[in-house]
Amino acid sequence: MHENDSSPLRSQSFLDRGLSGHPGLDPKGDRRTGSKDFRDYRSDTHGSGMISLPTKDSNGSQPLTRLSRNTFSKGFAESVSSRTSMSEPRLIRSAFPSKSTRPPRQSTRELTYNASYQPEQFDTPLHRYRRLGQLLNGTGHMVAGGMNEGIFVIERTDNKQKFIEKRLPIDRKSQRRRTRAEIDALTRLRHAGPCENINKIHESFFPGMTNYSCLILSFCELGSITDYISRKILQHLKTPESFAWHVLESVMCALVFCHYGVDVGAWKDRNAEWTTLCHLDVKPDNIWLTMQGSAGSMPRVVLGDFGCSVSPVDIDRGLAHALMLTHGTPRWLPPEAKTMSNDGRGRYGKATDIWQAGGTIQTMCRLTKSPEPQQAAARRPCGSTHYSRKLNSIVASCMEEVVSKRPSAVDCYRWIQDHKPEL
């Protein structure tokens, strides 16, 4: 099974032919830039069969394309302007006094609470916190997925730093098993080293006399990609291609860390004993944005919610298929969910994360709620009118129907670094 391969690439034949081996990749370069597209890319190989990746810059961060505020002003900055700040995740607040009175202009990072809500303090083994209120999404509904009991915004009483409190049910044995698996996954990722594109767990605890366990996670004040898409729809604006590239690059960086246990900038120092972690729920709801720790004018992109994450052993046992059926979003199920293997357990794994990452970029570009595989099959998943041939090419490759034809996260990240257009 390909999940147990020690190589970061699918197979030696895939390595030999590089990314050009993907059927259907556009053979033509981007005419506007004259550079190669995804089909023409070749993976450089060395004696060990591994590929080299760009190293970090002098500040220790992965180099990213930096855009000026003027260049970016029509992009993400508009979507989080004060006119639309109420669309971002926020806390419950009271209704406005009258229809004719507009709410006061607020910063995109400012939180609002219900005036009648009394913040409550609670202690964990490490700190004392104040619970401010339950998190809402961009449409004003409470943020709560199929595998949690609620998400709250909290702050430490000593330094006022905000965090997320995520409650996970533990009533049934299956719930306790998944809660333990999510905590273990986040703890493994944290101990493997820092990755700025994965949501960080700060602590976990059991409150006592409750039917849930709690995780304390980093807070992303700009909301999710789902909220970003909703804002763009309301504003009648397209997602800037530069931001689509930024999100794809960041998600691939997170997936490299999950799949291989190392930051892409330190690839040669990877741990050969790392057990692959497959997310299996990469979608706009689980990708968050924050200006904390961002480089330049673009927000930092953070992959979160590891409630469906599994190891290769879990996949072999059929746990991945069971999770996808019970907790997966139907329209986000990859093609392998329908094309079952002989043992009836499906062929989920690293390639599933790649397909969902491509689907996320497609929904950002087309401003839809779910992927459209038929557009990917036609080699124009993002649309040919507003987006370049290169972006369509790499997204279509990620969304290949056949699992073995999809590139790895390492290949995608390296190609983006070498060939993304300067926009």
XYZ file of C-alpha atoms in Angstrom, residues 51-315:
265
model
C 14.307 15.781 -3.679
C 15.817 18.974 -2.371
C 13.630 21.809 -1.191
C 14.294 25.504 -0.662
C 15.781 26.320 2.711
C 14.462 28.913 5.113
C 15.579 32.488 4.924
C 17.746 34.242 7.487
C 14.758 34.880 9.717
C 13.888 31.200 9.845
C 10.656 31.546 7.887
C 9.788 30.042 4.534
C 10.205 32.670 1.791
C 6.881 33.858 0.430
C 5.955 36.283 -2.307
C 5.349 39.625 -0.673
C 2.837 42.004 -2.159
C 2.533 45.671 -1.399
C -0.562 46.900 0.393
C -1.592 48.752 -2.771
C -1.293 45.618 -4.895
C -3.213 43.597 -2.360
C -5.821 46.239 -1.527
C -8.320 44.787 -3.971
C -7.829 41.306 -2.589
C -7.959 39.995 0.917
C -7.724 43.426 2.545
C -11.132 44.341 1.102
C -12.689 41.176 2.456
C -11.736 42.030 6.028
C -12.385 45.757 5.859
C -14.436 47.446 8.548
C -17.483 47.370 6.288
C -17.546 43.584 6.518
C -15.956 42.968 9.896
C -19.229 41.575 11.211
C -18.874 38.685 8.738
C -15.840 37.213 10.461
C -16.152 34.719 13.337
C -17.264 36.668 16.390
C -18.911 36.290 19.725
C -22.627 36.627 20.411
C -23.665 40.257 20.635
C -26.948 41.984 21.279
C -29.093 43.284 18.427
C -28.519 46.806 17.145
C -30.880 49.405 18.668
C -32.657 50.234 15.430
C -32.647 49.406 11.737
C -31.611 52.924 10.857
C -28.554 52.853 13.115
C -25.484 51.172 11.717
C -23.084 49.311 14.007
C -19.925 51.229 14.896
C -16.910 50.738 12.667
C -14.630 48.156 14.196
C -11.231 46.615 13.631
C -11.171 43.217 11.949
C -9.518 41.808 15.084
C -11.996 43.271 17.575
C -14.385 40.846 19.204
C -17.902 41.720 20.285
C -19.876 40.035 23.029
C -23.419 39.848 24.240
C -23.800 42.642 26.779
C -25.851 40.363 29.049
C -23.264 37.585 28.974
C -21.199 37.350 32.121
C -17.687 36.055 31.356
C -16.819 33.134 33.590
C -13.413 32.128 34.845
C -12.059 28.600 34.967
C -8.759 26.985 35.800
C -6.760 24.371 33.935
C -3.649 22.561 35.149
C -1.541 25.317 33.569
C -3.441 28.614 33.519
C -6.532 30.550 34.514
C -8.844 31.591 31.673
C -11.939 33.705 31.163
C -14.609 32.295 28.835
C -15.954 35.140 26.678
C -18.607 33.436 24.567
C -19.349 30.888 21.887
C -17.755 31.401 18.489
C -19.962 32.272 15.524
C -19.190 31.874 11.842
C -19.622 34.479 9.126
C -23.367 33.835 8.845
C -23.999 34.305 12.556
C -24.395 30.629 13.407
C -22.539 28.857 16.173
C -19.387 27.078 15.032
C -19.762 23.411 15.934
C -18.822 20.504 13.723
C -20.081 16.951 13.762
C -17.401 15.844 16.234
C -17.424 18.574 18.894
C -19.735 19.977 21.574
C -19.010 23.627 20.916
C -16.186 26.093 20.314
C -15.622 29.035 22.658
C -13.351 32.062 22.627
C -11.410 32.367 25.870
C -8.595 34.555 27.161
C -5.866 34.088 29.710
C -6.442 36.283 32.718
C -2.769 37.188 33.119
C -1.951 38.481 29.626
C -5.369 38.741 27.861
C -4.178 36.480 25.037
C -7.105 34.839 23.263
C -7.458 31.130 22.518
C -10.054 28.644 21.343
C -11.647 26.154 23.714
C -12.885 23.137 21.753
C -15.111 20.651 23.568
C -15.033 17.023 22.437
C -17.738 14.531 23.511
C -16.692 11.462 25.498
C -20.042 9.789 26.240
C -19.475 6.720 24.085
C -16.429 4.543 23.655
C -16.095 5.554 19.989
C -16.154 9.248 20.980
C -13.497 8.734 23.628
C -11.347 6.919 21.089
C -11.620 9.746 18.542
C -10.997 12.409 21.198
C -7.854 10.584 22.273
C -6.784 10.240 18.626
C -7.210 13.982 17.940
C -5.281 14.953 21.063
C -2.521 12.488 20.196
C -2.309 13.782 16.608
C -2.016 17.429 17.678
C 0.499 16.534 20.381
C 2.639 14.559 17.918
C 2.647 17.467 15.480
C 3.631 19.926 18.190
C 6.488 17.739 19.418
C 7.729 17.192 15.845
C 8.656 20.857 15.669
C 7.071 24.202 14.842
C 4.896 24.497 11.751
C 3.284 27.886 11.248
C 0.561 26.397 9.038
C -0.875 23.925 11.577
C -3.098 24.980 14.469
C -1.202 24.550 17.715
C -2.536 22.728 20.773
C -1.582 24.457 24.018
C -3.145 22.066 26.508
C -5.936 19.556 26.996
C -7.898 18.744 30.137
C -11.027 17.098 31.513
C -13.219 19.598 33.427
C -14.775 16.913 35.629
C -18.499 16.139 36.032
C -19.043 16.781 32.305
C -19.544 14.670 29.187
C -16.753 16.351 27.238
C -13.022 16.922 27.216
C -11.429 20.262 26.285
C -8.637 21.363 23.967
C -7.024 24.799 24.151
C -5.968 25.848 20.642
C -4.565 28.937 18.946
C -7.153 31.542 17.945
C -7.398 32.748 14.328
C -9.211 36.066 14.382
C -9.929 36.385 10.641
C -12.115 33.307 10.432
C -12.072 30.385 8.037
C -11.813 30.096 4.270
C -15.565 29.434 4.330
C -16.084 32.881 5.876
C -13.727 34.373 3.292
C -15.778 32.839 0.462
C -19.002 34.173 2.003
C -17.554 37.682 2.174
C -16.474 37.550 -1.460
C -19.940 36.429 -2.537
C -21.579 39.293 -0.629
C -19.098 41.789 -2.089
C -19.470 40.411 -5.639
C -15.684 40.108 -5.810
C -13.423 37.378 -7.128
C -10.690 35.741 -5.081
C -7.364 37.254 -6.211
C -5.184 34.622 -7.867
C -2.260 35.658 -5.666
C -4.261 34.710 -2.581
C -5.304 31.369 -4.103
C -1.616 30.553 -4.665
C -0.809 31.642 -1.106
C -3.457 29.348 0.407
C -2.437 26.385 -1.763
C 1.228 26.843 -0.869
C 0.431 27.103 2.844
C -1.854 24.064 2.881
C 0.782 21.997 1.075
C 3.339 23.092 3.673
C 0.976 21.852 6.403
C 0.398 18.551 4.586
C 4.134 17.958 4.144
C 4.446 18.296 7.912
C 1.540 15.904 8.537
C 2.689 13.315 6.004
C 6.438 13.386 6.696
C 6.832 15.017 10.112
C 9.115 17.824 9.002
C 8.943 21.419 7.852
C 9.679 21.748 4.156
C 12.582 24.068 4.901
C 14.321 21.306 6.864
C 13.587 18.392 4.551
C 17.047 16.842 4.813
C 16.613 16.622 8.611
C 13.357 14.646 8.413
C 12.731 11.757 10.783
C 12.680 8.449 8.928
C 10.680 6.922 11.800
C 7.777 9.367 11.424
C 4.372 7.694 11.151
C 2.313 9.350 8.430
C -0.659 11.374 9.641
C -3.476 11.808 7.112
C -5.899 14.650 7.834
C -8.818 13.417 5.643
C -10.902 16.549 6.296
C -9.094 19.315 4.411
C -11.806 21.804 3.424
C -12.592 25.540 3.791
C -14.286 25.021 7.183
C -11.030 23.694 8.631
C -8.573 26.202 7.149
C -8.214 29.379 9.195
C -6.681 32.816 8.707
C -4.820 35.081 11.084
C -2.516 38.072 10.893
C -0.636 36.846 13.965
C 2.791 35.738 12.763
C 2.024 36.525 9.118
C 4.684 37.542 6.618
C 3.835 40.668 4.638
C 0.263 41.691 3.886
C -1.077 38.160 3.408
C -2.642 36.429 6.427
C -1.122 33.266 7.810
C -3.037 30.161 6.706
C -3.618 27.521 9.386
C -4.903 23.955 8.968
C -7.013 22.811 11.913
C -9.550 20.224 13.124
C -7.768 16.873 13.212
C -10.865 14.965 14.320
C -10.725 12.681 11.258
C -6.948 12.234 11.157
C -5.672 8.662 10.835
C -2.450 6.702 10.463
C -1.680 4.076 7.787
C -2.529 1.378 10.349
C -5.961 2.957 10.860
C -6.469 2.956 7.091
